Amino acid sequence: MFDVIIVGAGPAGLSAALYAARSEMDALVIERFAPGGQLLNIGVVENYPGNFRDERNSFSGYELAQKMHQQAEQCGAYFRIGTVEAIQKEENRFAVRIAGEETLYARAVIVATGAKHRLLGIPGEKEFTGAGVSYCAPCDGPFFKGKKIFVAGGGDSACDEAHYLSRFSPEIVLVHRRDHFRAQKALADRVLNNPKIKVEFNTRILEIRGREKVYSVMLEQNGRQFETAADAVFVCVGIEPEYFPVPELVRDESGFIVTDQTMLTSIPGLFAVGDVRASPFRQIVTAAGDGAVAVHSAVAFVDSFSG
Ligand SMILES: Cc1cc2nc3c(=O)[nH]c(=O)nc-3n(C[C@H](O)[C@H](O)[C@H](O)COP(=O)(O)OP(=O)(O)OC[C@H]3O[C@@H](n4cnc5c(N)ncnc54)[C@H](O)[C@@H]3O)c2cc1C
């Protein structure tokens, strides 16, 4: 029986593992791939405090993941590979089933399974991810200062990200396949009144083209197809939580797990952290912060069993 099982070893899970181990908890992290989560897809992480090598260079996402993993392991957290396929609350413990393997038990569980961005699903998107195609304006916007940037989407996040990107470039094109935004009026108006943003309704990106990095997009507008120059494409068509097999958990309308400010879900002893939980901002630093808060709460929960 572990004090706590942490599912997922992205920055939220790794931070939880570090805090749990340093709190003298018996903590096990179960990760289906390799420690790091989305960090493993990030070339350079420029906005995690302290993550710099010298005054010019930051560490990569991979290096940051390695450091977080090593630190948690050195402090005493256990790691194992496996995909958690079910979590069940039993009287005074949780049963955590690993696909094709055994069931493990813990007093508390921290779900840190992350989220994934919806894709446009067009040619060139996967090929140029990290080479002009991005899903995160605060992460990658500064790499495209003064460049021609396309943003795809019509909801809150597309409007918000287009506005944010206009800090870096006077040439933002927001492309939306419908004839009006889905975004809140205030966000839509901010975009429509921003002289650096050109809005193209009834327009779809059909293909992203490039050689090593993006150089153009193929657009379809009112039945006409044409190619136009582009340096970057920010895809903002939504984000969805990784499916997580606890049906009775309370979630928001998009499927993200609802927690209180202690990271407690609707099930006592079950906590959710990082991108998988309902939250207004999803970053490495917020994921790591969530992990610390959840352990603070889990320690109190586990201690309650020893009177
Ligand atoms: C391309 C890209 C660039 C980004 N750049 C930045 C940046 O520069 N700065 C920044 O702050 N943020 C950036 N982000 C966002 C940041 O990476 C995420 O907010 C952060 O990684 C979320 O951490 P997490 O631990 O909640 O989830 P994740 O990092 O998604 O980790 C979740 C982990 O859980 C595992 N998992 C899922 N389901 C199961 C299961 N059933 N069983 C076992 N394991 C499971 C997954 O394999 C994964 O390892 C970027 C994201 C992307 C995609």
Coordinates of C-alpha atoms and ligand atoms in Angstrom, one line a residue:
M1 CA 0.0 0.0 0.0
F2 CA 1.4 3.4 -1.0
D3 CA 0.6 6.7 0.7
V4 CA 0.0 8.2 -2.7
I5 CA 0.0 7.1 -6.4
I6 CA 0.6 9.8 -8.9
V7 CA -0.7 9.0 -12.5
G8 CA 1.4 10.8 -15.2
A9 CA 4.9 12.1 -15.1
G10 CA 4.6 15.5 -16.8
P11 CA 5.7 18.6 -14.8
A12 CA 2.6 18.3 -12.6
G13 CA 3.2 14.7 -11.7
L14 CA 7.0 15.2 -11.3
S15 CA 6.5 18.2 -9.0
A16 CA 3.9 16.2 -6.9
A17 CA 6.4 13.3 -6.8
L18 CA 9.2 15.6 -5.4
Y19 CA 6.9 17.2 -2.8
A20 CA 5.5 13.8 -1.8
A21 CA 8.9 12.2 -1.4
R22 CA 10.2 15.2 0.6
S23 CA 7.2 14.9 2.9
E24 CA 8.3 11.3 3.7
M25 CA 5.3 9.8 1.8
D26 CA 5.6 6.5 0.1
A27 CA 5.0 7.8 -3.4
L28 CA 4.7 5.9 -6.7
V29 CA 4.5 7.6 -10.1
I30 CA 3.0 5.6 -13.0
E31 CA 3.8 6.9 -16.5
R32 CA 2.8 5.3 -19.7
F33 CA 5.7 6.6 -21.8
A34 CA 8.7 8.5 -20.4
P35 CA 8.9 11.1 -17.7
G36 CA 8.4 14.6 -19.0
G37 CA 5.0 14.6 -20.7
Q38 CA 4.6 17.5 -23.1
L39 CA 8.0 18.9 -22.0
L40 CA 9.5 16.3 -24.3
N41 CA 8.0 18.2 -27.3
I42 CA 9.4 21.6 -26.3
G43 CA 12.6 22.8 -28.0
V44 CA 13.5 25.5 -25.6
V45 CA 11.6 26.5 -22.4
E46 CA 12.1 30.2 -21.9
N47 CA 9.4 30.9 -19.3
Y48 CA 10.1 28.5 -16.5
P49 CA 11.8 30.4 -13.7
G50 CA 15.4 29.6 -13.2
N51 CA 15.6 27.3 -16.3
F52 CA 18.5 29.0 -18.0
R53 CA 22.0 27.8 -18.8
D54 CA 23.6 31.3 -19.2
E55 CA 22.5 34.8 -20.1
R56 CA 21.6 33.7 -23.7
N57 CA 20.4 30.1 -23.5
S58 CA 17.6 28.3 -21.7
F59 CA 17.5 24.5 -21.2
S60 CA 15.3 22.4 -23.6
G61 CA 12.1 20.8 -22.4
Y62 CA 13.9 17.4 -22.5
E63 CA 16.7 18.7 -20.2
L64 CA 14.1 20.2 -17.8
A65 CA 12.2 16.9 -17.7
Q66 CA 15.4 15.0 -16.9
K67 CA 16.2 17.4 -14.1
M68 CA 12.7 17.1 -12.6
H69 CA 12.7 13.3 -12.9
Q70 CA 16.2 12.9 -11.3
Q71 CA 15.4 15.3 -8.5
A72 CA 12.1 13.5 -7.6
E73 CA 13.8 10.1 -7.8
Q74 CA 16.8 11.2 -5.7
C75 CA 14.4 12.4 -3.0
G76 CA 12.9 8.9 -2.9
A77 CA 9.9 8.8 -5.2
Y78 CA 9.3 5.5 -7.1
F79 CA 8.7 5.3 -10.8
R80 CA 7.2 2.7 -13.0
I81 CA 6.1 2.4 -16.6
G82 CA 2.4 1.5 -17.2
T83 CA -0.9 2.8 -18.4
V84 CA -3.5 3.3 -15.7
E85 CA -6.8 2.0 -17.0
A86 CA -9.0 2.2 -13.9
I87 CA -9.1 3.8 -10.5
Q88 CA -11.7 2.7 -7.9
K89 CA -12.4 4.0 -4.5
E90 CA -12.6 1.3 -2.0
E91 CA -13.4 1.9 1.7
N92 CA -10.1 3.4 2.9
R93 CA -8.0 3.1 -0.2
F94 CA -7.9 3.4 -4.0
A95 CA -7.3 0.5 -6.3
V96 CA -5.2 1.6 -9.3
R97 CA -5.3 -0.9 -12.2
I98 CA -2.4 -0.9 -14.6
A99 CA -3.3 -2.2 -18.1
G100 CA -2.2 -5.8 -18.6
E101 CA -0.5 -5.8 -15.2
E102 CA -1.3 -5.8 -11.5
T103 CA -3.6 -3.6 -9.4
L104 CA -1.8 -1.3 -6.8
Y105 CA -3.3 0.3 -3.8
A106 CA -2.8 3.8 -2.2
R107 CA -4.5 6.0 0.4
A108 CA -4.6 8.9 -2.0
V109 CA -4.3 9.4 -5.8
I110 CA -3.1 12.4 -7.8
V111 CA -4.2 12.5 -11.4
A112 CA -1.7 14.3 -13.5
T113 CA -2.5 12.9 -17.0
G114 CA -2.4 16.2 -18.9
A115 CA -4.2 17.3 -22.0
K116 CA -3.8 17.4 -25.7
H117 CA -4.4 20.1 -28.3
R118 CA -7.0 19.5 -31.0
L119 CA -5.3 19.3 -34.4
L120 CA -6.4 20.9 -37.6
G121 CA -5.5 17.5 -39.2
I122 CA -4.1 19.0 -42.4
P123 CA -1.0 18.3 -44.4
G124 CA 2.1 19.9 -43.0
E125 CA 0.7 20.4 -39.5
K126 CA 2.6 17.5 -37.9
E127 CA 5.6 17.9 -40.1
F128 CA 6.2 21.6 -39.1
T129 CA 5.2 21.4 -35.4
G130 CA 8.1 23.1 -33.7
A131 CA 9.2 24.6 -37.0
G132 CA 6.6 27.3 -37.5
V133 CA 3.5 25.4 -36.3
S134 CA 2.6 26.0 -32.7
Y135 CA -0.2 25.4 -30.2
C136 CA 0.9 27.9 -27.5
A137 CA 1.3 31.7 -28.1
P138 CA 2.9 32.5 -24.7
C139 CA 5.4 29.7 -25.3
D140 CA 6.4 30.4 -28.9
G141 CA 5.2 33.9 -29.7
P142 CA 8.6 35.5 -29.0
F143 CA 10.3 33.4 -31.6
F144 CA 8.3 35.1 -34.4
K145 CA 9.0 38.8 -33.7
G146 CA 8.0 40.9 -36.8
K147 CA 7.0 37.8 -38.8
K148 CA 3.7 37.0 -40.6
I149 CA 1.7 34.9 -38.3
F150 CA -1.5 33.0 -39.0
V151 CA -3.9 32.0 -36.2
A152 CA -6.5 29.3 -36.8
G153 CA -9.7 29.2 -34.8
G154 CA -12.7 31.3 -33.7
G155 CA -13.2 30.8 -30.0
D156 CA -11.9 32.5 -26.9
S157 CA -8.4 31.0 -27.1
A158 CA -7.9 31.9 -30.8
C159 CA -9.0 35.6 -30.1
D160 CA -6.9 35.7 -27.0
E161 CA -3.8 34.3 -28.6
A162 CA -4.1 36.4 -31.7
H163 CA -4.3 39.5 -29.5
Y164 CA -1.3 38.3 -27.5
L165 CA 0.7 37.6 -30.7
S166 CA 0.1 41.2 -31.9
R167 CA 2.7 42.2 -29.2
F168 CA 5.3 40.6 -31.3
S169 CA 4.2 41.2 -34.9
P170 CA 2.1 43.8 -36.7
E171 CA 1.0 41.2 -39.2
I172 CA -1.4 38.7 -37.7
V173 CA -4.0 36.9 -39.8
L174 CA -6.8 35.3 -37.8
V175 CA -8.5 32.6 -40.0
H176 CA -11.9 31.3 -39.1
R177 CA -14.0 28.9 -41.1
R178 CA -17.4 30.4 -40.0
D179 CA -18.8 33.9 -40.6
H180 CA -18.6 35.0 -37.0
F181 CA -16.6 34.3 -33.8
R182 CA -17.6 31.8 -31.1
A183 CA -15.6 33.8 -28.7
Q184 CA -17.0 36.1 -25.9
K185 CA -17.9 39.5 -27.3
A186 CA -15.2 41.3 -25.4
L187 CA -12.5 39.1 -26.8
A188 CA -13.9 39.2 -30.3
D189 CA -14.2 43.0 -30.2
R190 CA -10.6 43.4 -29.0
V191 CA -9.5 41.4 -32.0
L192 CA -11.7 43.3 -34.5
N193 CA -10.4 46.6 -33.2
N194 CA -6.8 45.7 -33.2
P195 CA -5.1 47.2 -36.3
K196 CA -2.4 44.6 -36.3
I197 CA -4.9 41.7 -36.7
K198 CA -6.6 41.0 -40.1
V199 CA -9.6 38.7 -39.7
E200 CA -10.5 36.4 -42.5
F201 CA -14.0 34.7 -42.0
N202 CA -15.3 31.9 -44.1
T203 CA -11.7 30.8 -44.6
R204 CA -9.9 27.5 -44.0
I205 CA -6.3 26.6 -43.9
L206 CA -6.0 23.5 -46.3
E207 CA -2.3 22.9 -46.0
I208 CA 0.9 24.2 -44.3
R209 CA 3.9 24.3 -46.6
G210 CA 7.6 24.7 -45.9
R211 CA 11.1 23.4 -46.2
E212 CA 12.7 22.9 -42.8
K213 CA 10.3 25.6 -41.6
V214 CA 7.0 27.1 -42.6
Y215 CA 6.9 29.4 -45.6
S216 CA 3.3 29.5 -46.8
V217 CA -0.3 28.3 -46.2
M218 CA -2.9 27.1 -48.8
L219 CA -6.2 28.8 -48.0
E220 CA -9.7 28.2 -49.2
Q221 CA -12.0 31.3 -49.1
N222 CA -15.5 31.3 -50.6
G223 CA -14.7 28.3 -52.8
R224 CA -11.4 29.8 -54.1
Q225 CA -8.0 28.2 -53.2
F226 CA -4.8 30.1 -53.1
E227 CA -1.3 30.1 -51.5
T228 CA 0.0 32.9 -49.4
A229 CA 3.3 33.6 -47.5
A230 CA 3.4 32.7 -43.8
D231 CA 6.1 32.3 -41.2
A232 CA 4.1 30.7 -38.5
V233 CA 0.7 29.1 -37.9
F234 CA -0.7 29.0 -34.3
V235 CA -3.5 26.4 -34.1
C236 CA -6.1 27.4 -31.5
V237 CA -9.0 25.0 -32.2
G238 CA -9.3 23.8 -28.6
I239 CA -7.7 21.6 -26.1
E240 CA -9.1 18.4 -24.5
P241 CA -8.1 16.5 -21.4
E242 CA -6.5 13.1 -21.8
Y243 CA -9.3 10.6 -21.3
F244 CA -9.2 9.4 -17.7
P245 CA -11.1 6.4 -16.5
V246 CA -13.0 7.6 -13.4
P247 CA -16.5 8.2 -14.8
E248 CA -18.0 9.5 -11.5
L249 CA -15.6 12.5 -11.3
V250 CA -17.2 15.9 -11.7
R251 CA -15.9 17.6 -14.9
D252 CA -16.6 20.9 -16.7
E253 CA -18.4 21.1 -20.1
S254 CA -15.2 20.4 -21.9
G255 CA -14.3 17.3 -19.8
F256 CA -11.6 18.9 -17.6
I257 CA -11.7 17.6 -14.0
V258 CA -13.1 20.2 -11.5
T259 CA -11.1 20.7 -8.3
D260 CA -11.2 23.1 -5.4
Q261 CA -8.2 25.3 -4.7
T262 CA -6.6 22.5 -2.7
M263 CA -6.7 20.4 -6.0
L264 CA -9.3 18.1 -4.4
T265 CA -11.8 16.6 -6.9
S266 CA -15.3 15.5 -6.2
I267 CA -14.0 12.3 -4.6
P268 CA -12.3 12.5 -1.2
G269 CA -8.6 11.5 -1.5
L270 CA -8.5 11.9 -5.3
F271 CA -6.7 15.0 -6.5
A272 CA -6.2 16.4 -10.0
V273 CA -3.3 18.7 -11.1
G274 CA -1.9 20.4 -14.2
D275 CA -3.5 20.4 -17.7
V276 CA -6.1 17.8 -16.9
R277 CA -7.9 20.0 -14.5
A278 CA -10.3 22.8 -15.2
S279 CA -8.2 25.9 -15.0
P280 CA -7.8 29.3 -16.9
F281 CA -4.1 28.9 -17.7
R282 CA -2.1 25.8 -18.6
Q283 CA 1.7 26.1 -18.4
I284 CA 4.7 24.2 -16.9
V285 CA 4.8 26.6 -14.0
T286 CA 1.1 26.3 -13.2
A287 CA 1.3 22.4 -13.5
A288 CA 4.3 22.4 -11.1
G289 CA 2.5 24.7 -8.7
D290 CA -0.6 22.4 -8.7
G291 CA 1.5 19.4 -7.9
A292 CA 2.9 21.1 -4.8
V293 CA -0.5 22.2 -3.6
A294 CA -2.0 18.7 -4.2
V295 CA 0.6 17.0 -2.0
H296 CA 0.1 19.6 0.7
S297 CA -3.6 18.5 0.7
A298 CA -2.8 14.8 0.3
V299 CA -0.5 14.7 3.3
A300 CA -3.3 16.0 5.5
F301 CA -5.7 13.4 4.0
V302 CA -3.3 10.5 4.5
D303 CA -2.4 11.6 8.0
S304 CA -6.1 11.5 8.9
F305 CA -5.9 7.7 8.8
S306 CA -3.2 7.5 11.5
G307 CA -5.4 9.6 13.8
Ligands
LIG1 C1 4.6 22.1 -28.3 C2 4.3 22.6 -26.9 C3 5.1 23.7 -26.4 C4 4.9 24.2 -25.1 N1 5.7 25.2 -24.7 C5 5.5 25.6 -23.4 C6 6.4 26.6 -22.9 O1 7.4 27.0 -23.5 N2 6.2 27.0 -21.6 C7 5.2 26.5 -20.8 O2 5.1 26.9 -19.6 N3 4.3 25.6 -21.3 C8 4.5 25.1 -22.5 N4 3.6 24.1 -23.0 C9 2.5 23.6 -22.1 C10 3.1 22.7 -21.1 O3 3.9 21.7 -21.7 C11 1.9 22.0 -20.3 O4 1.1 23.0 -19.8 C12 2.5 21.0 -19.2 O5 3.3 20.1 -19.8 C13 1.3 20.3 -18.5 O6 1.9 19.4 -17.6 P1 1.1 18.2 -17.0 O7 2.0 17.5 -16.2 O8 -0.2 18.6 -16.5 O9 0.7 17.3 -18.3 P2 1.6 16.6 -19.4 O10 2.9 17.3 -19.6 O11 0.7 16.4 -20.6 O12 2.0 15.2 -18.8 C14 1.0 14.2 -18.6 C15 1.6 12.8 -18.5 O13 0.7 11.8 -18.2 C16 0.9 10.6 -18.9 N5 -0.4 9.9 -19.0 C17 -1.6 10.3 -19.5 N6 -2.5 9.3 -19.3 C18 -1.9 8.3 -18.6 C19 -2.4 7.1 -18.1 N7 -3.6 6.7 -18.2 N8 -1.5 6.3 -17.4 C20 -0.2 6.7 -17.2 N9 0.3 7.9 -17.7 C21 -0.6 8.7 -18.4 C22 1.3 11.2 -20.3 O14 2.0 10.2 -21.0 C23 2.2 12.3 -19.9 O15 3.5 12.0 -19.7 C24 3.8 23.6 -24.3 C25 3.0 22.5 -24.8 C26 3.3 22.0 -26.1 C27 2.5 20.9 -26.6

